[in-house]
Tab-separated table of C-alpha atoms in Angstrom:
chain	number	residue	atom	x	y	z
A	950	UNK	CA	118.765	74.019	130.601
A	951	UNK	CA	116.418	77.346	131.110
A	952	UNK	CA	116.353	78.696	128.163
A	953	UNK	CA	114.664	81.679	128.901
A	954	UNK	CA	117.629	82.979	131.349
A	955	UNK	CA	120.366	82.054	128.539
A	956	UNK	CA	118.508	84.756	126.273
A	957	UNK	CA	118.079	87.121	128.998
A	958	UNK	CA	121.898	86.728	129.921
A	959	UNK	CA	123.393	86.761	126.233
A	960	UNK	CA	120.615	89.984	125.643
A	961	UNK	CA	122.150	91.940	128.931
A	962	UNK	CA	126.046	91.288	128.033
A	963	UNK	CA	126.307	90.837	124.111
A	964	UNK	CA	129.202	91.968	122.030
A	965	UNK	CA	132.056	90.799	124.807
A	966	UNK	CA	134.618	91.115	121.652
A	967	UNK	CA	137.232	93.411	122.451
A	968	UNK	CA	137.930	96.447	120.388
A	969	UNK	CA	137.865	99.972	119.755
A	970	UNK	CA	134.946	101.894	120.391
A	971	UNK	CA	134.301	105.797	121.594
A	972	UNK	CA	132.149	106.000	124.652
A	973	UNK	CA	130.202	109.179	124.232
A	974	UNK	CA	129.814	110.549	127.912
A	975	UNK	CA	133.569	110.665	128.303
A	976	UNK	CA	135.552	110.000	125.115
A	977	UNK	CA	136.178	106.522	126.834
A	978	UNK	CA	137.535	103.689	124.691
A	979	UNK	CA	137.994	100.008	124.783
A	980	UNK	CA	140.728	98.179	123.624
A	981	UNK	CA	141.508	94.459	123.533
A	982	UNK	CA	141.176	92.122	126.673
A	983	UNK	CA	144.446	91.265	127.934
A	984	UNK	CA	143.366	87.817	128.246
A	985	UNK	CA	140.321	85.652	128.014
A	986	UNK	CA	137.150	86.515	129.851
A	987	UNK	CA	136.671	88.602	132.754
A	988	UNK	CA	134.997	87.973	136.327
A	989	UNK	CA	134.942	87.783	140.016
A	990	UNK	CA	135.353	88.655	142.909
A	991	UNK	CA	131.640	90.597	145.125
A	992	UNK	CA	124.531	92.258	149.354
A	993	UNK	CA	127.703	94.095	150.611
A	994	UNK	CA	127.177	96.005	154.178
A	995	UNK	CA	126.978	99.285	154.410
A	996	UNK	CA	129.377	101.017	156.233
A	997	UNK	CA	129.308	104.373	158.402
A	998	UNK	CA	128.862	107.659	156.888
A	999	UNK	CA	132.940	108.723	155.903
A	1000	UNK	CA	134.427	111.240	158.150
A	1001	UNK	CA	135.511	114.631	156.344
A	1002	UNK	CA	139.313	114.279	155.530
A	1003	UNK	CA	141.813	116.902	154.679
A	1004	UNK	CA	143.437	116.746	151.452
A	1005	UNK	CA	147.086	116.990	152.687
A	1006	UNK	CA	149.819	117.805	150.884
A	1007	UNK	CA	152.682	115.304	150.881
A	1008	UNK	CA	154.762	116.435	147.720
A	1009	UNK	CA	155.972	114.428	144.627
A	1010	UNK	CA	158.893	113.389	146.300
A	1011	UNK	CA	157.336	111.658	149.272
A	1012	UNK	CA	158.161	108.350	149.553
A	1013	UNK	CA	156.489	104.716	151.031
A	1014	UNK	CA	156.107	105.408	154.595
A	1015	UNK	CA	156.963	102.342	156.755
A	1016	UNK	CA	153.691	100.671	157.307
A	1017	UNK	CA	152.763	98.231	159.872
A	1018	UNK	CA	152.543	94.187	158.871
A	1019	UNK	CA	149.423	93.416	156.830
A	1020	UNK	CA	147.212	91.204	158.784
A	1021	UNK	CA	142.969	90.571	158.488
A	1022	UNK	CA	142.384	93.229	160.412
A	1023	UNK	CA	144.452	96.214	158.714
A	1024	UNK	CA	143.994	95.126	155.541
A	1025	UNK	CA	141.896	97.403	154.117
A	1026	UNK	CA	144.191	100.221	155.299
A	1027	UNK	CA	145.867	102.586	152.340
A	1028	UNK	CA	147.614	106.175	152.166
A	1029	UNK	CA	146.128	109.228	153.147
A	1030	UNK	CA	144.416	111.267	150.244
A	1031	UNK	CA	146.389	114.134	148.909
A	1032	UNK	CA	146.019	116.193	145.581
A	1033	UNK	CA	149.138	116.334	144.589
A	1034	UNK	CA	150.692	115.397	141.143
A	1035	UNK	CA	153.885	112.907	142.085
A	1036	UNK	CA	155.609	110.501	139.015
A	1037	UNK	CA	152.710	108.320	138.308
A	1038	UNK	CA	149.618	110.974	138.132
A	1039	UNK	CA	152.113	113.316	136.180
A	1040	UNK	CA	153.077	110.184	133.677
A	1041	UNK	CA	149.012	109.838	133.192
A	1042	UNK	CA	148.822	113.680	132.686
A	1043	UNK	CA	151.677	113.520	129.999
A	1044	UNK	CA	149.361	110.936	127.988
A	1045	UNK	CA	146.549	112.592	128.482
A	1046	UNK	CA	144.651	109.691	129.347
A	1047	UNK	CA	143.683	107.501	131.912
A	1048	UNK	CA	143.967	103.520	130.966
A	1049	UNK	CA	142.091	101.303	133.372
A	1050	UNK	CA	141.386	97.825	133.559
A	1051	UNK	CA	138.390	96.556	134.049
A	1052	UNK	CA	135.245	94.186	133.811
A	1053	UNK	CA	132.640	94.468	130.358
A	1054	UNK	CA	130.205	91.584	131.352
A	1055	UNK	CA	129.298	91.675	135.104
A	1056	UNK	CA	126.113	93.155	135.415
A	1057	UNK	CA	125.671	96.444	137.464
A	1058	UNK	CA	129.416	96.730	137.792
A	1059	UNK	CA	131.055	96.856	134.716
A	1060	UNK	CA	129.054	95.875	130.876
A	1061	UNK	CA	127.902	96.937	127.633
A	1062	UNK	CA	124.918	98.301	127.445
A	1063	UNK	CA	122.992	96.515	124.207
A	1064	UNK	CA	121.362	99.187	123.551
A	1065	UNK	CA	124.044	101.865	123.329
A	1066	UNK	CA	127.322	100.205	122.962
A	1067	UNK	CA	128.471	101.874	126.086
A	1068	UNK	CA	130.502	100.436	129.256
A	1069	UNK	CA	128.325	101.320	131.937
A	1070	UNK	CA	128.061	100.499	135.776
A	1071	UNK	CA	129.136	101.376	139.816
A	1072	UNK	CA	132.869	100.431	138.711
A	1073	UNK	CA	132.844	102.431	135.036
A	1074	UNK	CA	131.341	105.543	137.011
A	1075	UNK	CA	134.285	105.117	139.368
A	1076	UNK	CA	137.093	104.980	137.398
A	1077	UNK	CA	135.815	107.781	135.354
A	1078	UNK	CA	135.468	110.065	138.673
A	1079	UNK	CA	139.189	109.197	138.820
A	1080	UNK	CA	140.133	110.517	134.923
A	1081	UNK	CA	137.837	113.705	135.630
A	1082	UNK	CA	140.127	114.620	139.094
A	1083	UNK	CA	143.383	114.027	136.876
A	1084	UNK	CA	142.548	115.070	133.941
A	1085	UNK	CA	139.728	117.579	133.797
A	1086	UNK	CA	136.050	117.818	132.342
A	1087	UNK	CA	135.712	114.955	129.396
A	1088	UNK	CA	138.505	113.190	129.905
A	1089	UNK	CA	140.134	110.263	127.342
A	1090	UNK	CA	140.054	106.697	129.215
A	1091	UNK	CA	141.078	103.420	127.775
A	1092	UNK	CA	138.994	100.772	129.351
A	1093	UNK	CA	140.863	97.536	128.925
A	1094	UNK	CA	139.031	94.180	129.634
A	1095	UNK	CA	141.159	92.236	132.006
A	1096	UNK	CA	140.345	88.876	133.588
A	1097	UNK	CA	140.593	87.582	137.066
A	1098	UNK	CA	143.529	86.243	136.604
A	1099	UNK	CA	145.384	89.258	134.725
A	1100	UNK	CA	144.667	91.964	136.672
A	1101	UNK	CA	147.884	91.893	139.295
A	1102	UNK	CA	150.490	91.067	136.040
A	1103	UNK	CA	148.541	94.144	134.424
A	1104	UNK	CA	149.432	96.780	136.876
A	1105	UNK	CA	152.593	95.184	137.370
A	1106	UNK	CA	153.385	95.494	133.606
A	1107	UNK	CA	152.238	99.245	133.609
A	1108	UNK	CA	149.764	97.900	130.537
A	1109	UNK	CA	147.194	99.475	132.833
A	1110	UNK	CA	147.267	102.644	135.490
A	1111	UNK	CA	144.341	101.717	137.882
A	1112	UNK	CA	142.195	97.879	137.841
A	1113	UNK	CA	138.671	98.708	139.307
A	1114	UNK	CA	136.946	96.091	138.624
A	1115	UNK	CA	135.356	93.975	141.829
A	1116	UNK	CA	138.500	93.518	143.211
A	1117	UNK	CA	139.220	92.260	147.020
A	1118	UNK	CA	141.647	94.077	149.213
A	1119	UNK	CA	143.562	91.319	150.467
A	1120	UNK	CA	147.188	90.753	152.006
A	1121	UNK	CA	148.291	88.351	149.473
A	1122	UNK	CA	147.499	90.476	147.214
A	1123	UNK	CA	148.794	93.511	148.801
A	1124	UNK	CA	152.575	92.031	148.403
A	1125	UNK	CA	152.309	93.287	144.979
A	1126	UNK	CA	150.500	95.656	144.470
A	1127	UNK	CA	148.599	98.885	146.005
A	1128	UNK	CA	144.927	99.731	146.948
A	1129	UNK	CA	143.024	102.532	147.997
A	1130	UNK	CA	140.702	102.352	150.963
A	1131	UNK	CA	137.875	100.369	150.447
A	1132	UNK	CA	134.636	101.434	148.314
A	1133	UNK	CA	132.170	99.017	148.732
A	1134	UNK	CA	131.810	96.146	151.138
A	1135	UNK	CA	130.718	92.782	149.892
A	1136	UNK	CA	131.103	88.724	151.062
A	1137	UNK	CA	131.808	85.392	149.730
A	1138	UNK	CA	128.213	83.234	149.268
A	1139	UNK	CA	126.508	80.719	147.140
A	1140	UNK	CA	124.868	80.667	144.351
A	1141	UNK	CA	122.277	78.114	143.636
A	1142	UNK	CA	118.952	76.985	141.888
A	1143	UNK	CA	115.793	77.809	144.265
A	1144	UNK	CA	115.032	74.059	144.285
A	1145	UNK	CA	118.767	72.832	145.018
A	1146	UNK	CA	119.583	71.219	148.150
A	1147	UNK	CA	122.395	73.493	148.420
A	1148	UNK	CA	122.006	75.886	151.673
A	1149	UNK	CA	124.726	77.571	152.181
A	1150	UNK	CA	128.893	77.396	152.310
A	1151	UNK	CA	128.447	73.588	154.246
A	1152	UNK	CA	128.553	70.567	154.205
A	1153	UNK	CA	125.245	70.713	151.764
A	1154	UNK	CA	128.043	71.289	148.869
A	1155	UNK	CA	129.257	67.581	149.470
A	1156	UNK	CA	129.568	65.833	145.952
A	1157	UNK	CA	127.909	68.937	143.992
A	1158	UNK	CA	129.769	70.503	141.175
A	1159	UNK	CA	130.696	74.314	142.564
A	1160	UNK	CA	131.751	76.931	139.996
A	1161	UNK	CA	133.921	79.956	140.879
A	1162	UNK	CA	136.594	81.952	138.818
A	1163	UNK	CA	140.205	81.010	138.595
A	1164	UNK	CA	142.258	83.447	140.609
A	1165	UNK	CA	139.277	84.786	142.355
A	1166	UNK	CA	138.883	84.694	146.707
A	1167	UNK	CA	136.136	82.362	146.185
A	1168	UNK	CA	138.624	79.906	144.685
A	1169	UNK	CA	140.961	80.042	147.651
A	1170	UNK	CA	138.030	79.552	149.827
A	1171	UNK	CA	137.528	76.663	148.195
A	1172	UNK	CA	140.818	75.627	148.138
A	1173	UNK	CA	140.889	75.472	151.850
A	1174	UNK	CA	137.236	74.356	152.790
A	1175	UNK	CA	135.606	72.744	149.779
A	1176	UNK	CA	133.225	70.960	151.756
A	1177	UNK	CA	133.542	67.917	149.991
A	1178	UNK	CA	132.364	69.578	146.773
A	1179	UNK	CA	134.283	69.059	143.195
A	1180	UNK	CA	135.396	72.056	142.283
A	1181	UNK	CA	135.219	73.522	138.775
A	1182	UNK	CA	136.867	76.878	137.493
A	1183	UNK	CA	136.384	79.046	135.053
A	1184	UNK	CA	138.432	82.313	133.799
A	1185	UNK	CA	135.176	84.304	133.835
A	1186	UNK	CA	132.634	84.270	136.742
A	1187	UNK	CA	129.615	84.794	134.553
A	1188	UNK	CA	130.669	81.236	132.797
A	1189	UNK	CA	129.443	79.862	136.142
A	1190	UNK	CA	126.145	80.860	135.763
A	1191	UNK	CA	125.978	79.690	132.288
A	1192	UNK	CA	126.884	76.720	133.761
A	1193	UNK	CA	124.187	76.458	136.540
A	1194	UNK	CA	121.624	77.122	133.277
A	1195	UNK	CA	123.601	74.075	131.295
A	1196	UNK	CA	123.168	71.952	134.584
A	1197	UNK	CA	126.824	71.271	134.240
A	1198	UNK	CA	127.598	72.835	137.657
A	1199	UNK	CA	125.164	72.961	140.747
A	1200	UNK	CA	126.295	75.422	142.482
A	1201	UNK	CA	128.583	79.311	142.260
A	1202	UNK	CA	130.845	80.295	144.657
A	1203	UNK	CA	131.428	84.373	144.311
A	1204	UNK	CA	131.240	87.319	146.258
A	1205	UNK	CA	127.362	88.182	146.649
A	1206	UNK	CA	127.830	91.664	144.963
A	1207	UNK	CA	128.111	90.257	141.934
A	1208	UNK	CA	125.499	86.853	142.992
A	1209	UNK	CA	122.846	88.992	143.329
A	1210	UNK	CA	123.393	90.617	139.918
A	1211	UNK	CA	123.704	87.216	138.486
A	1212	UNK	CA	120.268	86.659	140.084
A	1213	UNK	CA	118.724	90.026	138.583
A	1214	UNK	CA	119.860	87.766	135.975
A	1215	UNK	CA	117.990	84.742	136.036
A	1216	UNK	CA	115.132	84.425	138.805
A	1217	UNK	CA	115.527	81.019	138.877
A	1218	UNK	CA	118.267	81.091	141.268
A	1219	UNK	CA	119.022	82.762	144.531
A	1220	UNK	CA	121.708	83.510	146.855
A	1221	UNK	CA	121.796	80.437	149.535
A	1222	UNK	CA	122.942	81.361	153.209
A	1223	UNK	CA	124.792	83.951	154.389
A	1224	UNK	CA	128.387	86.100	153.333
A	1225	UNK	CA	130.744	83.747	155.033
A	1226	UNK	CA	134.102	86.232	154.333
A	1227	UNK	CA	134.806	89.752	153.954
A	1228	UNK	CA	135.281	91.561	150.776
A	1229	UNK	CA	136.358	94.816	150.867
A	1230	UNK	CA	136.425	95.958	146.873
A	1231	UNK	CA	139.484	98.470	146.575
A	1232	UNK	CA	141.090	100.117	143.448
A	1233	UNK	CA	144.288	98.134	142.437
A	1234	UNK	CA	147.578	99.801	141.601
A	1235	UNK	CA	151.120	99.228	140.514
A	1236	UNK	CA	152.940	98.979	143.697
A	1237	UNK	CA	155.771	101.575	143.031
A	1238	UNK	CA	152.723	104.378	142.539
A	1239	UNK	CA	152.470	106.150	145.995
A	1240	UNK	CA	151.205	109.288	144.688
A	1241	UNK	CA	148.320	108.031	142.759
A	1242	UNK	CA	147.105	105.921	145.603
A	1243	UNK	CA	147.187	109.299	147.427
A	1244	UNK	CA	145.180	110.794	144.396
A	1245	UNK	CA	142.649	108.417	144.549
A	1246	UNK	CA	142.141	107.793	147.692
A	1247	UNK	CA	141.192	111.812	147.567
A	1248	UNK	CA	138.693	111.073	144.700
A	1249	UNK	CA	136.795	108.312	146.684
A	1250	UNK	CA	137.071	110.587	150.030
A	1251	UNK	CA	135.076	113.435	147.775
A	1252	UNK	CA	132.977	110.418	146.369
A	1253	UNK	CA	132.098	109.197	149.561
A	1254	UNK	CA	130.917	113.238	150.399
A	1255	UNK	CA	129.680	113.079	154.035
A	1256	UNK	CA	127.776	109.641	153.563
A	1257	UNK	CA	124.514	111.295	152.839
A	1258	UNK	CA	122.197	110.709	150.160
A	1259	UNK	CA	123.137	113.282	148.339
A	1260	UNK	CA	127.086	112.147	147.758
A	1261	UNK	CA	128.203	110.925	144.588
A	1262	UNK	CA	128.661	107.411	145.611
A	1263	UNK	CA	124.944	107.136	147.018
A	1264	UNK	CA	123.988	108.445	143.840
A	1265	UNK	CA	125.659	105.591	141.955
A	1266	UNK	CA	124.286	102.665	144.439
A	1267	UNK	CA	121.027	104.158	143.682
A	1268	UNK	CA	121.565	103.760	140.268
A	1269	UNK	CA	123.462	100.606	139.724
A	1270	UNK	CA	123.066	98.468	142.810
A	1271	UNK	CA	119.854	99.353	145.166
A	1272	UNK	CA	117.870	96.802	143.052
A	1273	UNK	CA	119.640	94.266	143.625
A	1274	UNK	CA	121.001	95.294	147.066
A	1275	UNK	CA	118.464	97.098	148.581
A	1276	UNK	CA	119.095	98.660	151.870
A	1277	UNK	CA	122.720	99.848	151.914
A	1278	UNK	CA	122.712	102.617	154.371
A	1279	UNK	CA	126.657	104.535	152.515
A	1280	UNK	CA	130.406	103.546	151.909
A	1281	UNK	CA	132.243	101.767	153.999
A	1282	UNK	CA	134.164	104.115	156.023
A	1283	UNK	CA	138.061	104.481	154.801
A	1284	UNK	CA	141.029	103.413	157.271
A	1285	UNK	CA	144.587	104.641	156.715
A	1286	UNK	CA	148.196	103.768	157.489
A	1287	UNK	CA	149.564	106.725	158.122
């Protein structure tokens, strides 16, 4: 057991305890986890610079458009961006706030700052670029802390209006609910002590102990090419690093977004080999909500800007994620069904 990185990790993500509490910055607050512990799914490529899109108008009344059938290569495809207000962005209007699901203890994406009580990170600053579009300057948004495996029956429950929080675009997944085009680009690796054995997703993992998050991709990649390795999961991905520290597991499986912030973590371990999948991270929605796919898909095409350094989501990969990714060139581009 290092000890040192078990302080360093419980100093970066104290209070986890759900509750109530008034983020400053945006009148944000956060209320109970829908279920125990959060995690997954994550150095992500960069993609090319987004093209300029117009915001077209399709009207609330516009309905799902016949789409083609998902495969790995479309996957990552979603609605074209459009301001308008349909049933679900008018429903969020009506409340007057914006309740999203999300992460509090992955580093960089979405935690608690110790030192000011506030969620901060590259997903927090995205969802709350979605409440300002909707609803205005300082807007109210409900952060809820869901887990890996609770974030589909959230949005299918309505207990949530968005999930951003790591989450793959995938065409499982995509049979029940909706996601915008893809923000950020990121790949299954490992996760491993410098000294380990362990060098990448092989045959090196035969009769280690691999970690990864129930419900996560990296569990389903283990489930069909485990390598020989006994497999242990957890409901929250950051419980595998507490288990590398423990020496109860050997090795993580997770997407490398969130590895390498697990490294920034502890220096005693690194990412071993290279991505092995692709990971495109997409805002989740319930399925039934064309228009706000449409909405945010606009927010992320003015997020995206023209690619440059200047946009608002350089800007936020500067300040969350260039550490610990360096040399992300911009967003991945979006691609759209319609």
């Amino acid at each position: 057991m290092r000890a040192r990185g078990l302080v360093n990790l419980r100093a970066v993500l104290a209070p986890v305890a759900a509750g109530m509490c008034v983020m400053a910055a945006a009148a944000a607050v956060l209320v109970p986890s829908l279920g125990g512990g959060a995690g997954e799914d994550g150095p992500g490529r960069g993609g090319a610079a987004a093209p300029a899109v117009t915001h077209r108008a399709y009207g609330p009344g516009a309905g799902r458009p016949a789409v083609a059938k998902c495969t790995a290569r479309n996957a990552a495809e979603s609605l074209r961006p459009s301001p308008d207000d349909g049933a679900a962005v008018s429903r969020i209007k009506e409340k007057g706030q914006l309740v999203v699901g999300v992460d509090q203890n992955t580093y960089r994406w979405g935690y608690r700052n110790p030192a000011t009580g506030e969620l901060e990170g590259f997903d927090i600053e995205l969802a709350r670029a979605v409440a300002e579009d909707i609803l205005g300057p300082r807007p109210k948004v409900v952060f809820k802390a869901v887990p890996t495996s609770q974030r589909i029956p959230a949005l299918q429950r309505r207990t949530v209006d968005l999930v951003v929080r790591t989450m793959t675009i995938n065409c499982a997944r995509k049979e029940q609910v909706a996601f915008s085009t893809a923000y950020f680009q990121a790949g299954q690796q490992v996760l491993a002590p410098k000294a380990s054995k362990v060098t990448a997703f092989d045959d090196s993992l035969r009769g280690k102990r691999v970690c990864t998050a129930a419900g996560s991709t990296g569990e389903s990649e283990l489930s069909a090419r485990r390598h020989g390795a006994k497999v242990l999961t957890v409901p929250n991905q950051l419980d595998c690093l507490v288990r590398l520290q423990l020496g109860e597991a050997d090795a993580v499986v997770t997407d490398n977004a969130l590895a390498a912030a697990q490294a920034a973590q502890d220096p005693a371990v690194e990412l071993k080999g290279k991505p092995f999948t692709d990971e495109p991270y997409g805002v989740a929605m319930n399925k039934g909500d064309t228009d706000l796919v449409r909405r945010v898909n606009k927010v992320l095409d003015d997020y995206r800007g023209d690619g440059g350094a200047d946009s608002r989501w350089m800007r936020a990969y500067r300040t969350w994620l260039e550490d610990d990714l360096p040399g992300i060139s911009g967003p991945p581009s979006p691609e759209y069904s319609d």
